[in-house]
Amino acid sequence: MSAIFDLSLQCMESLTELNSIGRLCRKRWHLAFAAIYSSRAFSHFDKSSTSYKKIVPDNCIIDVVQNSFPDVEQSSLTRLVKDKSLDNLVTLGGVEGLVSALKTDVEHGIHADENDVLRRQEAFGMNTYRRPPTKGFFSFVVEALKDPTILILLVCAGLSLGFGMKEDGPKEGWYDGGSIFVAVFLVISVSAISNFRQGRQFDKLSKVSNNIQVEVVRDRKRQHISVFEIVVGDVVCLKIGDQVPADGLFLEGHSLQIDESSMTGESDHVEIDTEKNPFLVSGTKVADGYAKFLVTSVGMNTTWGEMMSSISQDSSEETPLQVRLNKLTSSIGKIGLAVAFLVLVVLLVRFFTGNTKDEDGNVEYTGSKTKVDDVINGVVGIIAAAVTIVVVAIPEGLPLAVTLTLAYSMKRMMADQAMVRKLSACETMGSATTICTDKTGTLTMNKMKVTKFCLGHESVEERNITSIASSIIELFHQGVGLNTTGSVYKSDSGSELEFSGSPTEKAILSWAVLDLHMEMDELKRSSKLLSVEAFNSEKKRSGILMKKNGDNSMHVHWKGAAEMIIAMCSHYYDSLGNMNALDDTEREKLNRLVQGMAASSLRCIAFAHKQVSEQEYDDGKAKVQDNNLTLLGLVGIIKDPCRPGVRKAVQDCQYAGVNVKMITGDNVFTAKAIATECGILRIDQDMDGAVVEGVEFRNYTPAERLEKVDKICVMARSSPFDKLLMVQCLKQKGHVVAVTGDGTNDAPALKEADIGLSMGIQGTEVAKESSDIVILDDNFASVATVLKWGRCVYNNIQKFIQFQLTVNVAALVINFVAAVSAGEVPLTAVQLLWVNLIMDTLGALALATEQPTKELMDKRPVGRTEPLISNIMWRNLIAQALYQIVVLLTLQFGGEAIFNVNEKVKDTLIFNTFVLCQIFNEFNARKLEKKNVFEGIHKNKLFLGIIGITIVLQVVMVEFLKKFADTERLNWGQWGTCIGIAVLSWPIAFLVKYITVPEKPLFSFLKWQNLKNIFIDNKSAT
């Protein structure tokens, strides 16, 4: 033991010497101590060792993996923001201490090299959270098995299998029951696979929608990265509408107000500052102001991450159309249940009265002479037939068709620059009657450049800028460089400039730097910001209070919409720096100048200034003064005119019966110019009432608004409240309204609208979360594409309804008539399940994936209350169903004599003809109104492929699976007859489309009030 004690002492000495090497994690040293102690202790008992040798020499250094950030632990960073503890922050050295410990820089951010990012991810984790496990394939199989009809069929199949094997032996007796088992297995498999694929589709879409782009400072410049790439130590830039992407600490900024309602439920905004509350929580949203903050925790180390990991994504959203279809399915199911019950009663009565014969012509039930097994077998067969009628009658393929067409259209819309966030938007967009669109960035390119500069009411040419007084140039530098949310990055070589911010900010900054020779870095060093009034779409202006470091003089600067700023001014500067009174005459001249710029499609921005005394400023809490200002000057910013293709997109919408209204914050003259260029306004159009300002619309009485809202095409100088007011008015008048929006304040209008369309590039996260569809390229042409896809979804569903109801009606009538008259059903359980599989799954897949056509935009929008099954669909459906019923009942009662065949072949002919009629009727269902049902069929390879697969499977069912499907082989002549009968459905569909139908829904004539009116009219006429 003394030897071991000596070893431990020497080990401790070695560790003491090593401890001076550097500050390392205590846990790692514990591990090192245990490893060395154990190895030496065991070496003492090694028999081959004759003498003790010192294992750790004096000059040895143990290679322990070092923590890249030894001065701070993740647990303390996590608690810091969760507890919002200022004491803990002081303990960690304050914000400055954490910036140093995390090896970052407030101005320049982290180094963006791969190794640095990797080290941070290893030390503090990634900005992702664990999602609850998605439902596996087996869970969808279990869901499908919960269907009552499927369960009844399985029971029937089990009984049939048992009695069949007992009666005919295992070799022959398994066919009937086994066939039903196989058919049910196919139905369950297809249903489970479809739902499983849909779930996977939603997972993919949620990943795309959650991949937010965030502005960070790395390697001395601002850049956009994915929210998932943020690491601890990053300096993130926030502006109004942004979502806070991780937990962190406020570094610098102004007027920062945070909406923490998503985390705390409190609606009051929380003010963030350096002293009292520097803590920013991930998942909250910026309500006002702008800032930079230091990321301290990411992913699962944040409260938001913990919360999101426990929330499962709901991929079973029911759309309004699916709700309507479920009601339709329920109604048809009740009819099917009633028919099945009647068939069950009729067949049981016939069975027990001795009117049912087997294949050999023998009476199946002969009273007490009949074996119990035979009775049970006969009853099970009858129940299986009745249940199968219910299976065919219930069109469960309708919800599946909706799912398929929505999933298909969502995928294709993504390729067309539209990301669907809510399924219901796909179908609702097809019913849209009005689109309220923004101007900037949606109708226009949003690429801006300053092309006009005015001091007072005089224009300044680029070459004459040098003649402007230096004091005015200095004030412009302050007004542009400090009163901005943008930034200027200059490379080390100094030859490359990079501007960031909104398009307007970038245009003004580039003009100030390139034309007015503004030095951004020098400007920030020579002055200090004291207070900021951040820009938002209601105020349409932003202001700052700043102090010059040289002479401690204090200045107010305002920037914003020209009319707003001019109204705040009492004087103006000329080019020589002289201050002149802004009387009514001068004010009128300036207003005409602004109107002239606007008529030339220029966005007019004004700058104003005022020097204030130190007494008017109270520790940064004084409001930035906005009266008695001096106008510095005006700049006219030209944008690229309409986006390419926008005019045609507007015309397409108008031709489709959809009104396009432009709602903009610009003045009336700019709005008119752009609206005319886009085709929203016509040159010869009566402008009285077509163009209004937001304040005018707002001041109308509710009755006046409802009266005039339809005529309004352009609303200028509008606030988000005005947009919301217009949406509410349009909905009151029965319109289905789609609205585009990009700002935080657009959220109420986006939520109020039937379809909210947010902008993927310029849109804030608040706007995107409030919307149903995100337009990824901010282009109005994509809005028109979404409209076309919405109509396509609705049209595809109607095609499938027509196709499916034809099958339902025909199958129910044939089986009911045959059961009542002959005591047997010509279509067996397995055959009906096969038909069910064809129409529910393959039919849905074939018809639900039709692409949008030009004809869709030739129709007027579908109203809110229009029936799902139109009169045109009833006409087509009844014609085909009647034809099939007549033909198949003829085969049922006269088939044996006509074709000179036995009953088994006759039943096979009925089954084959019935299936082929459905296959050929799928072609008819492609076009509800057009006579040429083959138009564009070569483009839909999927449709042709499904038709081909269905025909091949039908041939296999008839010719090779005789035992399974209970069929007999048919000769070439019989096949030709079946195909000939099915082909006749084409000319019938062609001729039927010459029959005109009333526009008024068919069932509206059956309402009691209508019948009463007809009766009264007839009585009065006599």
PDB file of N, CA, C and O in Angstrom, residues 411-454:
ATOM      1  N   LYS A 411     -46.357  21.660 -54.770  1.00  0.00           N
ATOM      2  CA  LYS A 411     -45.008  21.381 -55.280  1.00  0.00           C
ATOM      3  C   LYS A 411     -44.734  22.197 -56.537  1.00  0.00           C
ATOM      4  O   LYS A 411     -43.661  22.784 -56.694  1.00  0.00           O
ATOM      5  N   ARG A 412     -45.734  22.245 -57.441  1.00  0.00           N
ATOM      6  CA  ARG A 412     -45.546  22.987 -58.687  1.00  0.00           C
ATOM      7  C   ARG A 412     -45.537  24.494 -58.446  1.00  0.00           C
ATOM      8  O   ARG A 412     -44.816  25.228 -59.120  1.00  0.00           O
ATOM      9  N   MET A 413     -46.322  24.967 -57.467  1.00  0.00           N
ATOM     10  CA  MET A 413     -46.331  26.394 -57.148  1.00  0.00           C
ATOM     11  C   MET A 413     -45.005  26.842 -56.575  1.00  0.00           C
ATOM     12  O   MET A 413     -44.585  27.980 -56.782  1.00  0.00           O
ATOM     13  N   MET A 414     -44.340  25.955 -55.841  1.00  0.00           N
ATOM     14  CA  MET A 414     -43.014  26.276 -55.316  1.00  0.00           C
ATOM     15  C   MET A 414     -42.048  26.564 -56.460  1.00  0.00           C
ATOM     16  O   MET A 414     -41.235  27.490 -56.401  1.00  0.00           O
ATOM     17  N   ALA A 415     -42.164  25.783 -57.532  1.00  0.00           N
ATOM     18  CA  ALA A 415     -41.331  26.019 -58.713  1.00  0.00           C
ATOM     19  C   ALA A 415     -41.710  27.317 -59.406  1.00  0.00           C
ATOM     20  O   ALA A 415     -40.895  27.937 -60.094  1.00  0.00           O
ATOM     21  N   ASP A 416     -42.967  27.747 -59.215  1.00  0.00           N
ATOM     22  CA  ASP A 416     -43.444  28.999 -59.801  1.00  0.00           C
ATOM     23  C   ASP A 416     -43.332  30.166 -58.818  1.00  0.00           C
ATOM     24  O   ASP A 416     -44.072  31.148 -58.904  1.00  0.00           O
ATOM     25  N   GLN A 417     -42.432  30.059 -57.843  1.00  0.00           N
ATOM     26  CA  GLN A 417     -42.092  31.136 -56.902  1.00  0.00           C
ATOM     27  C   GLN A 417     -43.213  31.472 -55.912  1.00  0.00           C
ATOM     28  O   GLN A 417     -43.380  32.627 -55.529  1.00  0.00           O
ATOM     29  N   ALA A 418     -43.977  30.444 -55.503  1.00  0.00           N
ATOM     30  CA  ALA A 418     -44.994  30.667 -54.475  1.00  0.00           C
ATOM     31  C   ALA A 418     -44.948  29.523 -53.478  1.00  0.00           C
ATOM     32  O   ALA A 418     -45.107  28.365 -53.861  1.00  0.00           O
ATOM     33  N   MET A 419     -44.709  29.863 -52.205  1.00  0.00           N
ATOM     34  CA  MET A 419     -44.644  28.844 -51.167  1.00  0.00           C
ATOM     35  C   MET A 419     -45.923  28.889 -50.336  1.00  0.00           C
ATOM     36  O   MET A 419     -46.233  29.899 -49.696  1.00  0.00           O
ATOM     37  N   VAL A 420     -46.673  27.800 -50.373  1.00  0.00           N
ATOM     38  CA  VAL A 420     -47.952  27.728 -49.661  1.00  0.00           C
ATOM     39  C   VAL A 420     -47.697  27.402 -48.195  1.00  0.00           C
ATOM     40  O   VAL A 420     -47.068  26.402 -47.880  1.00  0.00           O
ATOM     41  N   ARG A 421     -48.184  28.268 -47.303  1.00  0.00           N
ATOM     42  CA  ARG A 421     -48.046  28.023 -45.867  1.00  0.00           C
ATOM     43  C   ARG A 421     -49.310  27.385 -45.297  1.00  0.00           C
ATOM     44  O   ARG A 421     -49.264  26.676 -44.319  1.00  0.00           O
ATOM     45  N   LYS A 422     -50.458  27.668 -45.895  1.00  0.00           N
ATOM     46  CA  LYS A 422     -51.721  27.100 -45.435  1.00  0.00           C
ATOM     47  C   LYS A 422     -52.441  26.477 -46.618  1.00  0.00           C
ATOM     48  O   LYS A 422     -52.653  27.133 -47.634  1.00  0.00           O
ATOM     49  N   LEU A 423     -52.799  25.200 -46.453  1.00  0.00           N
ATOM     50  CA  LEU A 423     -53.409  24.458 -47.548  1.00  0.00           C
ATOM     51  C   LEU A 423     -54.658  25.137 -48.093  1.00  0.00           C
ATOM     52  O   LEU A 423     -54.894  25.142 -49.301  1.00  0.00           O
ATOM     53  N   SER A 424     -55.472  25.700 -47.210  1.00  0.00           N
ATOM     54  CA  SER A 424     -56.746  26.276 -47.641  1.00  0.00           C
ATOM     55  C   SER A 424     -56.560  27.383 -48.663  1.00  0.00           C
ATOM     56  O   SER A 424     -57.445  27.647 -49.472  1.00  0.00           O
ATOM     57  N   ALA A 425     -55.381  28.038 -48.645  1.00  0.00           N
ATOM     58  CA  ALA A 425     -55.139  29.150 -49.564  1.00  0.00           C
ATOM     59  C   ALA A 425     -55.126  28.688 -51.014  1.00  0.00           C
ATOM     60  O   ALA A 425     -55.508  29.431 -51.915  1.00  0.00           O
ATOM     61  N   CYS A 426     -54.680  27.461 -51.263  1.00  0.00           N
ATOM     62  CA  CYS A 426     -54.620  26.927 -52.629  1.00  0.00           C
ATOM     63  C   CYS A 426     -55.978  26.994 -53.291  1.00  0.00           C
ATOM     64  O   CYS A 426     -56.126  27.505 -54.391  1.00  0.00           O
ATOM     65  N   GLU A 427     -56.979  26.462 -52.609  1.00  0.00           N
ATOM     66  CA  GLU A 427     -58.309  26.384 -53.205  1.00  0.00           C
ATOM     67  C   GLU A 427     -59.033  27.724 -53.127  1.00  0.00           C
ATOM     68  O   GLU A 427     -59.754  28.105 -54.049  1.00  0.00           O
ATOM     69  N   THR A 428     -58.835  28.475 -52.008  1.00  0.00           N
ATOM     70  CA  THR A 428     -59.523  29.757 -51.855  1.00  0.00           C
ATOM     71  C   THR A 428     -59.073  30.744 -52.921  1.00  0.00           C
ATOM     72  O   THR A 428     -59.860  31.560 -53.394  1.00  0.00           O
ATOM     73  N   MET A 429     -57.796  30.664 -53.310  1.00  0.00           N
ATOM     74  CA  MET A 429     -57.270  31.579 -54.329  1.00  0.00           C
ATOM     75  C   MET A 429     -58.017  31.412 -55.647  1.00  0.00           C
ATOM     76  O   MET A 429     -58.157  32.362 -56.411  1.00  0.00           O
ATOM     77  N   GLY A 430     -58.501  30.205 -55.906  1.00  0.00           N
ATOM     78  CA  GLY A 430     -59.260  29.980 -57.136  1.00  0.00           C
ATOM     79  C   GLY A 430     -60.583  30.720 -57.159  1.00  0.00           C
ATOM     80  O   GLY A 430     -61.167  30.945 -58.215  1.00  0.00           O
ATOM     81  N   SER A 431     -61.070  31.127 -55.969  1.00  0.00           N
ATOM     82  CA  SER A 431     -62.354  31.836 -55.871  1.00  0.00           C
ATOM     83  C   SER A 431     -62.173  33.343 -55.722  1.00  0.00           C
ATOM     84  O   SER A 431     -63.153  34.067 -55.571  1.00  0.00           O
ATOM     85  N   ALA A 432     -60.924  33.815 -55.721  1.00  0.00           N
ATOM     86  CA  ALA A 432     -60.649  35.243 -55.478  1.00  0.00           C
ATOM     87  C   ALA A 432     -61.339  36.126 -56.516  1.00  0.00           C
ATOM     88  O   ALA A 432     -61.301  35.848 -57.718  1.00  0.00           O
ATOM     89  N   THR A 433     -61.984  37.188 -56.031  1.00  0.00           N
ATOM     90  CA  THR A 433     -62.632  38.150 -56.927  1.00  0.00           C
ATOM     91  C   THR A 433     -61.886  39.489 -56.969  1.00  0.00           C
ATOM     92  O   THR A 433     -62.042  40.254 -57.904  1.00  0.00           O
ATOM     93  N   THR A 434     -61.066  39.745 -55.939  1.00  0.00           N
ATOM     94  CA  THR A 434     -60.324  41.012 -55.862  1.00  0.00           C
ATOM     95  C   THR A 434     -58.926  40.754 -55.306  1.00  0.00           C
ATOM     96  O   THR A 434     -58.775  39.992 -54.353  1.00  0.00           O
ATOM     97  N   ILE A 435     -57.930  41.399 -55.925  1.00  0.00           N
ATOM     98  CA  ILE A 435     -56.561  41.339 -55.412  1.00  0.00           C
ATOM     99  C   ILE A 435     -56.132  42.761 -55.067  1.00  0.00           C
ATOM    100  O   ILE A 435     -56.139  43.645 -55.930  1.00  0.00           O
ATOM    101  N   CYS A 436     -55.793  42.993 -53.806  1.00  0.00           N
ATOM    102  CA  CYS A 436     -55.263  44.284 -53.364  1.00  0.00           C
ATOM    103  C   CYS A 436     -53.742  44.142 -53.281  1.00  0.00           C
ATOM    104  O   CYS A 436     -53.249  43.378 -52.449  1.00  0.00           O
ATOM    105  N   THR A 437     -53.023  44.872 -54.119  1.00  0.00           N
ATOM    106  CA  THR A 437     -51.580  44.682 -54.202  1.00  0.00           C
ATOM    107  C   THR A 437     -50.802  45.927 -53.810  1.00  0.00           C
ATOM    108  O   THR A 437     -51.256  47.053 -54.021  1.00  0.00           O
ATOM    109  N   ASP A 438     -49.625  45.712 -53.222  1.00  0.00           N
ATOM    110  CA  ASP A 438     -48.685  46.806 -52.990  1.00  0.00           C
ATOM    111  C   ASP A 438     -48.073  47.225 -54.315  1.00  0.00           C
ATOM    112  O   ASP A 438     -48.155  46.497 -55.311  1.00  0.00           O
ATOM    113  N   LYS A 439     -47.422  48.369 -54.302  1.00  0.00           N
ATOM    114  CA  LYS A 439     -46.741  48.827 -55.516  1.00  0.00           C
ATOM    115  C   LYS A 439     -45.258  48.490 -55.472  1.00  0.00           C
ATOM    116  O   LYS A 439     -44.747  47.753 -56.327  1.00  0.00           O
ATOM    117  N   THR A 440     -44.583  49.021 -54.456  1.00  0.00           N
ATOM    118  CA  THR A 440     -43.123  48.921 -54.420  1.00  0.00           C
ATOM    119  C   THR A 440     -42.663  47.476 -54.283  1.00  0.00           C
ATOM    120  O   THR A 440     -43.028  46.788 -53.333  1.00  0.00           O
ATOM    121  N   GLY A 441     -41.881  47.031 -55.230  1.00  0.00           N
ATOM    122  CA  GLY A 441     -41.307  45.698 -55.176  1.00  0.00           C
ATOM    123  C   GLY A 441     -42.210  44.613 -55.728  1.00  0.00           C
ATOM    124  O   GLY A 441     -41.733  43.558 -56.122  1.00  0.00           O
ATOM    125  N   THR A 442     -43.512  44.871 -55.753  1.00  0.00           N
ATOM    126  CA  THR A 442     -44.451  43.868 -56.269  1.00  0.00           C
ATOM    127  C   THR A 442     -44.787  44.164 -57.724  1.00  0.00           C
ATOM    128  O   THR A 442     -44.645  43.304 -58.591  1.00  0.00           O
ATOM    129  N   LEU A 443     -45.223  45.395 -57.974  1.00  0.00           N
ATOM    130  CA  LEU A 443     -45.482  45.808 -59.354  1.00  0.00           C
ATOM    131  C   LEU A 443     -44.219  46.373 -59.997  1.00  0.00           C
ATOM    132  O   LEU A 443     -44.065  46.339 -61.220  1.00  0.00           O
ATOM    133  N   THR A 444     -43.319  46.894 -59.160  1.00  0.00           N
ATOM    134  CA  THR A 444     -42.083  47.487 -59.682  1.00  0.00           C
ATOM    135  C   THR A 444     -40.871  46.660 -59.261  1.00  0.00           C
ATOM    136  O   THR A 444     -40.976  45.779 -58.416  1.00  0.00           O
ATOM    137  N   MET A 445     -39.720  46.964 -59.834  1.00  0.00           N
ATOM    138  CA  MET A 445     -38.507  46.175 -59.607  1.00  0.00           C
ATOM    139  C   MET A 445     -37.853  46.472 -58.257  1.00  0.00           C
ATOM    140  O   MET A 445     -37.039  45.705 -57.770  1.00  0.00           O
ATOM    141  N   ASN A 446     -38.172  47.648 -57.687  1.00  0.00           N
ATOM    142  CA  ASN A 446     -37.607  48.045 -56.391  1.00  0.00           C
ATOM    143  C   ASN A 446     -36.088  48.211 -56.436  1.00  0.00           C
ATOM    144  O   ASN A 446     -35.393  47.903 -55.480  1.00  0.00           O
ATOM    145  N   LYS A 447     -35.593  48.622 -57.580  1.00  0.00           N
ATOM    146  CA  LYS A 447     -34.176  48.963 -57.703  1.00  0.00           C
ATOM    147  C   LYS A 447     -34.118  50.470 -57.915  1.00  0.00           C
ATOM    148  O   LYS A 447     -34.599  50.977 -58.913  1.00  0.00           O
ATOM    149  N   MET A 448     -33.500  51.182 -56.975  1.00  0.00           N
ATOM    150  CA  MET A 448     -33.637  52.634 -56.946  1.00  0.00           C
ATOM    151  C   MET A 448     -32.309  53.360 -57.131  1.00  0.00           C
ATOM    152  O   MET A 448     -31.254  52.826 -56.796  1.00  0.00           O
ATOM    153  N   LYS A 449     -32.442  54.575 -57.633  1.00  0.00           N
ATOM    154  CA  LYS A 449     -31.277  55.432 -57.815  1.00  0.00           C
ATOM    155  C   LYS A 449     -31.729  56.890 -57.743  1.00  0.00           C
ATOM    156  O   LYS A 449     -32.774  57.257 -58.297  1.00  0.00           O
ATOM    157  N   VAL A 450     -30.952  57.727 -57.039  1.00  0.00           N
ATOM    158  CA  VAL A 450     -31.276  59.148 -56.962  1.00  0.00           C
ATOM    159  C   VAL A 450     -30.941  59.797 -58.297  1.00  0.00           C
ATOM    160  O   VAL A 450     -29.802  59.735 -58.766  1.00  0.00           O
ATOM    161  N   THR A 451     -31.953  60.402 -58.923  1.00  0.00           N
ATOM    162  CA  THR A 451     -31.725  61.033 -60.238  1.00  0.00           C
ATOM    163  C   THR A 451     -32.002  62.535 -60.210  1.00  0.00           C
ATOM    164  O   THR A 451     -31.713  63.221 -61.173  1.00  0.00           O
ATOM    165  N   LYS A 452     -32.589  63.024 -59.124  1.00  0.00           N
ATOM    166  CA  LYS A 452     -32.879  64.463 -59.051  1.00  0.00           C
ATOM    167  C   LYS A 452     -32.594  64.947 -57.638  1.00  0.00           C
ATOM    168  O   LYS A 452     -32.927  64.278 -56.653  1.00  0.00           O
ATOM    169  N   PHE A 453     -31.975  66.146 -57.539  1.00  0.00           N
ATOM    170  CA  PHE A 453     -31.593  66.724 -56.249  1.00  0.00           C
ATOM    171  C   PHE A 453     -31.973  68.194 -56.284  1.00  0.00           C
ATOM    172  O   PHE A 453     -31.596  68.915 -57.214  1.00  0.00           O
ATOM    173  N   CYS A 454     -32.768  68.638 -55.294  1.00  0.00           N
ATOM    174  CA  CYS A 454     -33.230  70.023 -55.260  1.00  0.00           C
ATOM    175  C   CYS A 454     -32.917  70.659 -53.908  1.00  0.00           C
ATOM    176  O   CYS A 454     -33.109  70.035 -52.855  1.00  0.00           O
TER     177      CYS A 454
END
